[in-house]
Amino acid sequence: MVKTKDYYTSQKSEFFTQFDGFCERVGALIEEKYGKKFKNDVMGEIKRGFELIFDEIPYIGGDDNFLTMDLVSAAQDLALYQVLKRHDKPVEEIGEIAYQESEQYLRDNADLIPPMTHPKYVFYIEMAAKESLKRKYPGDWAYEFIPGDGENDYGLDFIECGIQKLFHDHDADEFTPYLCAMDIPMSECGNLGLHRTQTLAEGDDRCDFRYKGGRETEVASTVIKKG
């Protein structure tokens, strides 16, 4: 079993196949917003950008850490941001494209969303939270498990965020809140009932995730307005 950053090299074919799907979705959105010529001009740049970022993604445990996929997915969005920013597109428009891509993917692949409110999964999350607090990997998340209280099945208080760290290292702090907003469609498509009032990306001391399967999603966001 791969235990080091060689993990990404060993999984590169799979990750880049997933990235091809990402490019197809964002390419359609870019063309719709900016036209076919602009899309043709930038898609190659986005692909090259992802290749460079991919080589720098920090190892956080590979398949032993369920958040590894979140980090790789965030790297895709980071490549999109870097290229469109160089082409003078405002962060609000880039964030909208990234959000729409995520929303489309989650809607079409809702069966891939982890059953985060199932008791067996909750137990796994609790164990993962304890492991995260050991801070074994500098680029990883660190989060505390909050037991259910009747109002919520359980909660997670994230006090360090791997995406925030990755984006900060690439001077993309302004883009981080748009990745936070993508928890909205994940909760809606997965029926997770997420409530969240704070995020690290917007200056709070934690991201306060609270889950209750079946209820309406309520996530405070300054960058994405639903409805």
Coordinates of N, CA and C in Angstrom, one line a residue:
M1 N 0.8 -1.2 0.0 CA 0.0 0.0 0.0 C 0.9 1.2 0.0
V2 N 0.6 2.2 -0.9 CA 1.3 3.4 -1.0 C 1.1 4.3 0.3
K3 N 2.1 4.7 0.9 CA 2.0 5.5 2.2 C 2.5 6.9 2.1
T4 N 3.0 7.3 0.9 CA 3.7 8.6 0.8 C 3.0 9.4 -0.3
K5 N 3.6 10.5 -0.7 CA 3.1 11.3 -1.8 C 3.1 10.6 -3.1
D6 N 3.8 9.5 -3.2 CA 3.8 8.6 -4.4 C 2.4 8.1 -4.6
Y7 N 1.5 8.3 -3.6 CA 0.1 7.9 -3.8 C -0.5 8.6 -5.0
Y8 N -0.3 9.9 -5.1 CA -0.9 10.6 -6.2 C -0.4 10.1 -7.6
T9 N 0.9 9.7 -7.7 CA 1.4 9.2 -8.9 C 0.7 7.8 -9.2
S10 N 0.5 7.0 -8.2 CA -0.1 5.7 -8.4 C -1.5 5.8 -8.8
Q11 N -2.2 6.9 -8.5 CA -3.6 7.1 -8.8 C -3.8 8.1 -9.9
K12 N -2.8 8.5 -10.6 CA -2.9 9.7 -11.5 C -3.8 9.4 -12.6
S13 N -3.8 8.2 -13.2 CA -4.8 7.9 -14.3 C -6.2 8.1 -13.9
E14 N -6.6 7.6 -12.7 CA -7.9 7.7 -12.2 C -8.3 9.2 -12.0
F15 N -7.4 9.9 -11.3 CA -7.6 11.3 -11.0 C -7.8 12.2 -12.3
F16 N -7.0 11.9 -13.3 CA -7.0 12.6 -14.5 C -8.2 12.3 -15.4
T17 N -8.7 11.1 -15.2 CA -10.0 10.7 -15.9 C -11.1 11.5 -15.3
Q18 N -11.1 11.7 -14.0 CA -12.1 12.5 -13.3 C -12.0 13.9 -13.7
F19 N -10.7 14.4 -13.9 CA -10.5 15.7 -14.3 C -11.0 16.0 -15.7
D20 N -11.0 15.0 -16.6 CA -11.5 15.1 -18.0 C -13.0 15.4 -17.9
G21 N -13.7 14.8 -17.0 CA -15.2 15.1 -16.8 C -15.4 16.5 -16.3
F22 N -14.5 16.9 -15.4 CA -14.6 18.3 -14.9 C -14.4 19.3 -16.0
C23 N -13.4 19.0 -16.9 CA -13.2 19.9 -18.0 C -14.4 20.0 -19.0
E24 N -15.0 18.9 -19.2 CA -16.2 18.8 -20.1 C -17.3 19.7 -19.5
R25 N -17.5 19.6 -18.2 CA -18.6 20.4 -17.6 C -18.2 21.9 -17.5
V26 N -17.0 22.2 -17.1 CA -16.7 23.7 -17.0 C -16.5 24.3 -18.4
G27 N -16.1 23.4 -19.3 CA -15.9 24.0 -20.7 C -17.3 24.4 -21.3
A28 N -18.3 23.6 -21.0 CA -19.6 24.0 -21.5 C -20.1 25.3 -20.8
L29 N -19.8 25.4 -19.5 CA -20.2 26.6 -18.8 C -19.4 27.9 -19.2
I30 N -18.1 27.7 -19.5 CA -17.3 28.8 -20.0 C -17.8 29.2 -21.3
E31 N -18.1 28.3 -22.2 CA -18.6 28.7 -23.5 C -19.9 29.4 -23.5
E32 N -20.8 28.9 -22.6 CA -22.1 29.6 -22.4 C -21.9 31.0 -22.0
K33 N -20.9 31.3 -21.1 CA -20.8 32.6 -20.5 C -19.9 33.5 -21.4
Y34 N -18.8 33.0 -21.9 CA -17.8 33.8 -22.6 C -17.7 33.5 -24.1
G35 N -18.3 32.5 -24.6 CA -18.2 32.2 -26.0 C -17.2 31.0 -26.3
K36 N -17.4 30.5 -27.5 CA -16.7 29.3 -27.9 C -15.2 29.6 -28.1
K37 N -14.8 30.7 -28.6 CA -13.4 31.0 -28.9 C -12.7 31.1 -27.5
F38 N -13.3 31.8 -26.6 CA -12.6 32.0 -25.3 C -12.4 30.6 -24.6
K39 N -13.5 29.8 -24.7 CA -13.3 28.4 -24.2 C -12.2 27.7 -24.8
N40 N -12.1 27.7 -26.1 CA -11.0 27.0 -26.8 C -9.7 27.5 -26.4
D41 N -9.6 28.8 -26.2 CA -8.3 29.4 -25.8 C -7.9 29.0 -24.4
V42 N -8.8 28.8 -23.5 CA -8.4 28.6 -22.1 C -8.4 27.2 -21.6
M43 N -9.1 26.3 -22.3 CA -9.2 24.9 -21.7 C -7.8 24.2 -21.7
G44 N -7.0 24.5 -22.6 CA -5.6 23.9 -22.6 C -4.8 24.5 -21.4
E45 N -5.0 25.7 -21.1 CA -4.3 26.3 -20.0 C -4.8 25.7 -18.7
I46 N -6.1 25.5 -18.6 CA -6.6 24.9 -17.3 C -6.1 23.5 -17.1
K47 N -6.0 22.7 -18.2 CA -5.4 21.4 -18.1 C -3.9 21.4 -17.7
R48 N -3.2 22.3 -18.3 CA -1.8 22.4 -17.9 C -1.6 22.9 -16.4
G49 N -2.5 23.8 -16.1 CA -2.5 24.3 -14.7 C -2.8 23.2 -13.7
F50 N -3.7 22.4 -14.0 CA -4.0 21.3 -13.1 C -2.8 20.3 -13.0
E51 N -2.2 20.1 -14.1 CA -1.0 19.2 -14.0 C 0.0 19.7 -13.1
L52 N 0.3 21.0 -13.1 CA 1.3 21.6 -12.2 C 0.8 21.6 -10.7
I53 N -0.5 21.9 -10.5 CA -1.0 21.8 -9.1 C -1.0 20.4 -8.6
F54 N -1.4 19.5 -9.5 CA -1.5 18.1 -9.0 C -0.1 17.6 -8.4
D55 N 1.0 18.0 -9.0 CA 2.3 17.6 -8.5 C 2.6 18.2 -7.2
E56 N 1.8 19.2 -6.7 CA 2.1 19.8 -5.5 C 1.0 19.6 -4.4
I57 N 0.0 18.7 -4.7 CA -1.0 18.4 -3.7 C -0.4 17.7 -2.5
P58 N -0.6 18.2 -1.3 CA 0.0 17.6 -0.2 C -0.6 16.2 0.1
Y59 N 0.2 15.3 0.5 CA -0.2 14.0 0.9 C -0.9 14.1 2.3
I60 N -2.1 13.6 2.5 CA -2.8 13.6 3.7 C -3.3 12.2 4.2
G61 N -2.7 11.2 3.6 CA -3.1 9.9 4.0 C -3.7 9.0 2.9
G62 N -3.8 9.6 1.7 CA -4.3 8.8 0.6 C -5.7 8.2 0.8
D63 N -5.9 6.9 0.5 CA -7.2 6.3 0.6 C -7.6 6.1 2.1
D64 N -6.7 6.3 3.0 CA -7.1 6.2 4.4 C -7.8 7.5 5.0
N65 N -7.8 8.5 4.1 CA -8.4 9.8 4.5 C -9.5 10.1 3.5
F66 N -10.7 10.1 3.9 CA -11.8 10.3 3.0 C -11.8 11.7 2.4
L67 N -11.0 12.6 3.0 CA -11.0 14.0 2.5 C -9.9 14.2 1.4
T68 N -9.2 13.1 1.1 CA -8.2 13.2 0.0 C -8.9 13.6 -1.3
M69 N -10.1 13.0 -1.6 CA -10.8 13.3 -2.8 C -11.2 14.8 -2.8
D70 N -11.6 15.3 -1.7 CA -11.9 16.7 -1.6 C -10.8 17.6 -2.0
L71 N -9.6 17.2 -1.6 CA -8.4 18.0 -1.9 C -8.1 18.0 -3.4
V72 N -8.2 16.8 -4.0 CA -8.0 16.7 -5.5 C -9.0 17.5 -6.2
S73 N -10.3 17.4 -5.8 CA -11.3 18.1 -6.5 C -11.1 19.6 -6.4
A74 N -10.7 20.1 -5.2 CA -10.4 21.5 -5.0 C -9.2 21.9 -5.9
A75 N -8.3 21.1 -6.2 CA -7.2 21.4 -7.1 C -7.7 21.7 -8.5
Q76 N -8.7 21.0 -8.9 CA -9.3 21.2 -10.2 C -9.9 22.6 -10.3
D77 N -10.6 23.0 -9.2 CA -11.2 24.3 -9.2 C -10.2 25.4 -9.1
L78 N -9.1 25.1 -8.4 CA -8.0 26.0 -8.3 C -7.4 26.3 -9.7
A79 N -7.2 25.3 -10.5 CA -6.7 25.5 -11.8 C -7.7 26.4 -12.7
L80 N -8.9 26.1 -12.5 CA -9.9 27.0 -13.2 C -9.8 28.4 -12.8
Y81 N -9.7 28.6 -11.5 CA -9.6 30.0 -10.9 C -8.3 30.7 -11.4
Q82 N -7.2 30.0 -11.4 CA -5.9 30.7 -11.8 C -6.0 31.1 -13.2
V83 N -6.5 30.3 -14.1 CA -6.5 30.6 -15.5 C -7.5 31.8 -15.8
L84 N -8.7 31.7 -15.3 CA -9.7 32.7 -15.6 C -9.3 34.0 -14.9
K85 N -8.7 33.9 -13.8 CA -8.2 35.2 -13.1 C -7.1 35.8 -14.0
R86 N -6.2 35.1 -14.6 CA -5.2 35.6 -15.5 C -5.9 36.3 -16.7
H87 N -7.1 35.8 -17.0 CA -7.8 36.4 -18.2 C -8.8 37.5 -17.7
D88 N -8.5 38.0 -16.5 CA -9.3 39.2 -15.9 C -10.7 38.9 -15.7
K89 N -11.1 37.7 -15.5 CA -12.5 37.4 -15.1 C -12.7 37.6 -13.6
P90 N -13.7 38.3 -13.2 CA -13.9 38.5 -11.7 C -14.2 37.2 -10.9
V91 N -13.7 37.3 -9.7 CA -13.9 36.1 -8.9 C -15.3 35.6 -8.7
E92 N -16.2 36.6 -8.7 CA -17.6 36.2 -8.6 C -18.1 35.3 -9.8
E93 N -17.6 35.7 -11.0 CA -18.0 34.9 -12.1 C -17.3 33.5 -12.2
I94 N -16.1 33.5 -11.7 CA -15.3 32.2 -11.7 C -16.0 31.3 -10.6
G95 N -16.4 31.9 -9.5 CA -17.0 31.1 -8.4 C -18.4 30.6 -8.9
E96 N -19.1 31.4 -9.7 CA -20.4 30.9 -10.2 C -20.2 29.7 -11.1
I97 N -19.2 29.8 -12.0 CA -18.9 28.6 -12.9 C -18.5 27.4 -12.0
A98 N -17.7 27.6 -11.1 CA -17.2 26.4 -10.2 C -18.4 25.8 -9.5
Y99 N -19.3 26.7 -9.0 CA -20.4 26.2 -8.2 C -21.4 25.5 -9.1
Q100 N -21.6 26.0 -10.3 CA -22.6 25.3 -11.2 C -22.0 24.0 -11.7
E101 N -20.7 23.9 -11.9 CA -20.1 22.6 -12.2 C -20.3 21.6 -11.1
S102 N -20.1 22.0 -9.9 CA -20.3 21.1 -8.7 C -21.7 20.7 -8.6
E103 N -22.6 21.7 -8.7 CA -24.0 21.4 -8.6 C -24.5 20.4 -9.6
Q104 N -24.0 20.5 -10.9 CA -24.4 19.6 -11.9 C -23.8 18.2 -11.6
Y105 N -22.6 18.1 -11.2 CA -22.0 16.8 -11.0 C -22.7 16.1 -9.8
L106 N -23.0 16.8 -8.8 CA -23.6 16.2 -7.6 C -25.1 15.8 -7.9
R107 N -25.7 16.6 -8.7 CA -27.1 16.2 -9.1 C -27.1 15.0 -9.9
D108 N -26.1 14.8 -10.8 CA -26.1 13.7 -11.7 C -25.5 12.5 -11.1
N109 N -24.8 12.6 -9.9 CA -24.1 11.5 -9.3 C -24.5 11.5 -7.8
A110 N -25.7 11.7 -7.4 CA -26.1 11.8 -6.0 C -25.8 10.5 -5.3
D111 N -25.8 9.4 -6.1 CA -25.5 8.1 -5.4 C -24.1 7.9 -4.9
L112 N -23.2 8.8 -5.3 CA -21.8 8.8 -4.9 C -21.6 9.6 -3.6
I113 N -22.6 10.4 -3.2 CA -22.4 11.2 -2.0 C -22.5 10.2 -0.8
P114 N -21.5 10.3 0.1 CA -21.4 9.4 1.3 C -22.7 9.5 2.1
P115 N -23.2 8.4 2.7 CA -24.4 8.4 3.6 C -24.0 9.0 5.0
M116 N -23.7 10.3 5.0 CA -23.1 10.9 6.2 C -23.9 10.9 7.4
T117 N -25.2 10.6 7.3 CA -26.1 10.5 8.5 C -26.4 9.1 8.9
H118 N -25.9 8.1 8.2 CA -26.1 6.7 8.6 C -25.3 6.4 9.8
P119 N -25.8 5.7 10.8 CA -25.1 5.4 12.0 C -23.7 4.8 11.8
K120 N -23.6 3.9 10.9 CA -22.3 3.3 10.7 C -21.3 4.3 10.2
Y121 N -21.8 5.2 9.3 CA -20.9 6.2 8.8 C -20.5 7.2 9.8
V122 N -21.5 7.6 10.7 CA -21.2 8.5 11.8 C -20.1 8.0 12.7
F123 N -20.1 6.7 13.0 CA -19.1 6.1 13.8 C -17.7 6.3 13.1
Y124 N -17.7 6.0 11.8 CA -16.4 6.2 11.1 C -16.0 7.6 11.1
I125 N -16.9 8.6 11.0 CA -16.5 10.0 11.0 C -16.0 10.4 12.4
E126 N -16.5 9.8 13.4 CA -16.1 10.1 14.8 C -14.6 9.7 14.9
M127 N -14.3 8.5 14.4 CA -13.0 8.0 14.5 C -12.0 8.8 13.7
A128 N -12.5 9.2 12.5 CA -11.6 10.0 11.6 C -11.3 11.4 12.2
A129 N -12.3 11.9 12.9 CA -12.1 13.2 13.6 C -11.0 13.1 14.7
K130 N -11.1 12.1 15.5 CA -10.0 11.9 16.5 C -8.7 11.7 15.8
E131 N -8.6 11.0 14.7 CA -7.3 10.9 14.0 C -6.8 12.2 13.5
S132 N -7.7 13.0 13.0 CA -7.3 14.3 12.4 C -6.7 15.2 13.4
L133 N -7.1 15.1 14.7 CA -6.6 16.0 15.7 C -5.1 15.6 16.1
K134 N -4.6 14.5 15.6 CA -3.2 14.2 15.8 C -2.3 15.1 14.9
R135 N -3.0 15.7 13.9 CA -2.2 16.6 12.9 C -1.0 15.9 12.4
K136 N -1.2 14.7 11.8 CA -0.1 14.0 11.3 C 0.4 14.6 10.0
Y137 N -0.5 15.2 9.2 CA -0.1 15.8 7.9 C -0.4 17.3 7.9
P138 N 0.6 18.1 7.7 CA 0.4 19.6 7.7 C -0.7 20.1 6.8
G139 N -0.9 19.4 5.7 CA -1.8 19.9 4.7 C -3.3 19.4 4.9
D140 N -3.5 18.7 6.0 CA -4.8 18.1 6.2 C -5.7 19.0 7.0
W141 N -7.0 18.5 7.1 CA -8.0 19.1 7.9 C -7.8 18.7 9.4
A142 N -8.3 19.5 10.3 CA -8.4 19.1 11.7 C -9.8 19.4 12.2
Y143 N -10.5 18.5 12.8 CA -11.9 18.7 13.1 C -12.3 17.9 14.4
E144 N -13.2 18.4 15.1 CA -13.8 17.8 16.3 C -15.2 17.3 16.0
F145 N -15.4 16.1 16.6 CA -16.7 15.5 16.4 C -17.7 16.0 17.5
I146 N -18.9 16.4 17.1 CA -19.9 16.9 18.1 C -21.0 15.9 18.1
P147 N -21.2 15.2 19.3 CA -22.3 14.2 19.4 C -23.7 14.7 19.1
G148 N -24.6 13.9 18.6 CA -25.9 14.3 18.3 C -26.7 14.7 19.6
D149 N -27.6 15.7 19.4 CA -28.3 16.2 20.5 C -29.8 16.3 20.4
G150 N -30.3 15.5 19.4 CA -31.7 15.5 19.1 C -32.1 16.4 18.0
E151 N -31.6 17.7 18.1 CA -31.8 18.6 17.0 C -30.9 18.3 15.8
N152 N -29.7 17.7 16.1 CA -28.8 17.3 15.0 C -28.4 15.8 15.2
D153 N -28.2 15.1 14.1 CA -27.7 13.8 14.2 C -26.2 13.8 14.8
Y154 N -25.5 14.7 14.4 CA -24.1 15.0 14.9 C -23.6 16.2 14.2
G155 N -22.4 16.6 14.7 CA -21.8 17.8 14.1 C -20.3 17.6 13.9
L156 N -19.7 18.5 13.2 CA -18.2 18.6 13.0 C -17.8 20.0 13.1
D157 N -16.9 20.3 13.9 CA -16.3 21.7 14.0 C -14.9 21.6 13.4
F158 N -14.7 22.1 12.2 CA -13.5 22.1 11.5 C -12.6 23.3 12.0
I159 N -11.5 23.1 12.5 CA -10.6 24.1 13.0 C -9.4 24.4 12.1
E160 N -9.2 23.5 11.2 CA -8.2 23.6 10.1 C -8.8 23.0 8.9
C161 N -8.5 23.6 7.7 CA -9.1 23.2 6.5 C -8.0 23.0 5.4
G162 N -8.0 21.8 4.8 CA -7.0 21.5 3.8 C -7.1 22.3 2.6
I163 N -8.4 22.6 2.2 CA -8.6 23.4 1.0 C -8.1 24.9 1.2
Q164 N -8.4 25.4 2.4 CA -8.0 26.7 2.7 C -6.4 26.8 2.7
K165 N -5.8 25.8 3.2 CA -4.3 25.8 3.2 C -3.8 25.7 1.8
L166 N -4.4 24.9 1.0 CA -3.9 24.7 -0.4 C -4.1 26.0 -1.2
F167 N -5.3 26.6 -1.1 CA -5.5 27.9 -1.8 C -4.7 29.0 -1.3
H168 N -4.4 29.0 0.0 CA -3.5 30.1 0.5 C -2.1 30.0 -0.1
D169 N -1.6 28.7 -0.2 CA -0.3 28.5 -0.8 C -0.2 29.0 -2.2
H170 N -1.4 29.1 -2.9 CA -1.4 29.5 -4.3 C -2.1 30.9 -4.4
D171 N -2.1 31.7 -3.4 CA -2.6 33.0 -3.4 C -4.0 33.1 -3.9
A172 N -4.8 32.2 -3.5 CA -6.2 32.1 -4.0 C -7.2 32.2 -2.8
D173 N -6.8 33.0 -1.8 CA -7.7 33.0 -0.6 C -9.1 33.6 -0.9
E174 N -9.2 34.5 -1.9 CA -10.5 35.1 -2.2 C -11.5 34.0 -2.8
F175 N -10.9 33.0 -3.3 CA -11.7 31.9 -4.0 C -12.2 30.9 -3.0
T176 N -11.6 30.8 -1.8 CA -11.9 29.7 -0.9 C -13.4 29.7 -0.5
P177 N -14.1 30.8 -0.2 CA -15.5 30.7 0.1 C -16.4 30.1 -0.9
Y178 N -16.0 30.1 -2.2 CA -16.8 29.5 -3.2 C -16.7 27.9 -3.1
L179 N -15.6 27.4 -2.5 CA -15.6 26.0 -2.3 C -16.4 25.6 -1.1
C180 N -16.4 26.5 -0.1 CA -17.3 26.3 1.1 C -18.8 26.2 0.6
A181 N -19.2 27.0 -0.3 CA -20.5 27.1 -0.8 C -21.0 25.8 -1.4
M182 N -20.0 25.0 -2.0 CA -20.4 23.8 -2.6 C -20.9 22.7 -1.7
D183 N -20.8 23.0 -0.4 CA -21.5 22.0 0.6 C -23.0 22.1 0.5
I184 N -23.5 23.2 -0.1 CA -24.9 23.4 -0.2 C -25.5 22.3 -1.1
P185 N -25.1 22.2 -2.4 CA -25.6 21.2 -3.3 C -25.3 19.8 -2.8
M186 N -24.2 19.6 -2.1 CA -23.9 18.2 -1.6 C -24.9 17.8 -0.5
S187 N -25.3 18.8 0.3 CA -26.3 18.5 1.3 C -27.6 18.3 0.7
E188 N -28.0 19.1 -0.2 CA -29.3 19.0 -0.9 C -29.4 17.7 -1.7
C189 N -28.4 17.4 -2.5 CA -28.5 16.2 -3.3 C -28.3 14.9 -2.4
G190 N -27.7 15.0 -1.3 CA -27.5 13.8 -0.4 C -28.5 13.7 0.7
N191 N -29.4 14.7 0.8 CA -30.4 14.8 1.8 C -29.8 14.7 3.2
L192 N -28.7 15.5 3.4 CA -28.0 15.5 4.6 C -28.4 16.5 5.7
G193 N -29.2 17.4 5.3 CA -29.8 18.4 6.3 C -28.7 19.2 7.0
L194 N -27.7 19.7 6.2 CA -26.6 20.5 6.8 C -27.1 21.8 7.2
H195 N -26.7 22.2 8.4 CA -26.8 23.6 8.9 C -25.4 24.1 9.2
R196 N -25.1 25.3 8.7 CA -23.8 25.8 9.0 C -23.9 27.4 9.1
T197 N -23.3 28.0 10.1 CA -23.4 29.4 10.3 C -22.0 30.1 10.2
Q198 N -20.9 29.3 10.2 CA -19.6 29.9 10.2 C -18.6 29.2 9.3
T199 N -17.6 29.9 8.8 CA -16.6 29.2 8.0 C -15.2 29.9 8.3
L200 N -14.2 29.1 8.3 CA -12.8 29.6 8.4 C -12.5 30.5 7.3
A201 N -13.0 30.2 6.1 CA -12.7 31.0 4.9 C -13.2 32.4 5.0
E202 N -14.2 32.6 5.8 CA -14.8 34.0 5.9 C -14.5 34.6 7.2
G203 N -13.4 34.1 7.9 CA -12.9 34.8 9.0 C -13.3 34.3 10.4
D204 N -14.1 33.2 10.4 CA -14.5 32.7 11.7 C -13.5 31.7 12.3
D205 N -13.6 31.3 13.5 CA -12.6 30.4 14.1 C -12.8 29.0 13.8
R206 N -13.9 28.6 13.1 CA -14.3 27.3 12.8 C -15.4 27.2 11.8
C207 N -15.5 26.1 11.1 CA -16.7 25.8 10.3 C -17.6 24.8 11.1
D208 N -18.8 25.3 11.4 CA -19.6 24.5 12.3 C -20.7 23.7 11.5
F209 N -20.3 22.6 11.1 CA -21.2 21.7 10.3 C -22.1 20.9 11.3
R210 N -23.4 21.0 11.0 CA -24.4 20.2 11.8 C -25.3 19.5 10.9
Y211 N -25.4 18.2 11.0 CA -26.2 17.3 10.1 C -27.5 16.8 10.8
K212 N -28.5 16.7 10.0 CA -29.8 16.1 10.4 C -30.5 15.6 9.1
G213 N -30.4 14.3 8.9 CA -30.9 13.7 7.7 C -32.3 14.0 7.5
G214 N -32.6 14.5 6.3 CA -34.0 14.8 5.9 C -34.5 16.2 6.0
R215 N -33.8 17.1 6.8 CA -34.3 18.4 6.9 C -33.7 19.3 5.8
E216 N -34.2 20.5 5.8 CA -33.8 21.5 4.7 C -32.4 22.0 5.0
T217 N -31.7 22.1 4.0 CA -30.3 22.7 4.1 C -30.3 24.2 4.4
E218 N -29.5 24.6 5.4 CA -29.4 26.0 5.7 C -27.9 26.3 5.9
V219 N -27.3 27.0 4.9 CA -25.9 27.3 5.0 C -25.7 28.8 4.7
A220 N -25.2 29.5 5.7 CA -24.9 30.9 5.5 C -23.7 31.1 4.5
S221 N -23.9 31.9 3.5 CA -22.9 32.1 2.5 C -22.9 33.5 2.0
T222 N -21.8 34.2 2.0 CA -21.7 35.6 1.4 C -21.5 35.6 -0.1
V223 N -21.2 34.4 -0.6 CA -20.8 34.4 -2.1 C -21.8 33.8 -3.0
I224 N -22.6 32.9 -2.4 CA -23.6 32.2 -3.2 C -25.0 32.5 -2.6
K225 N -25.9 33.0 -3.3 CA -27.3 33.3 -2.8 C -28.2 32.3 -3.5
K226 N -28.9 31.5 -2.7 CA -29.9 30.6 -3.3 C -31.2 31.2 -3.4
G227 N -31.9 30.8 -4.4 CA -33.3 31.4 -4.6 C -33.3 32.7 -5.4

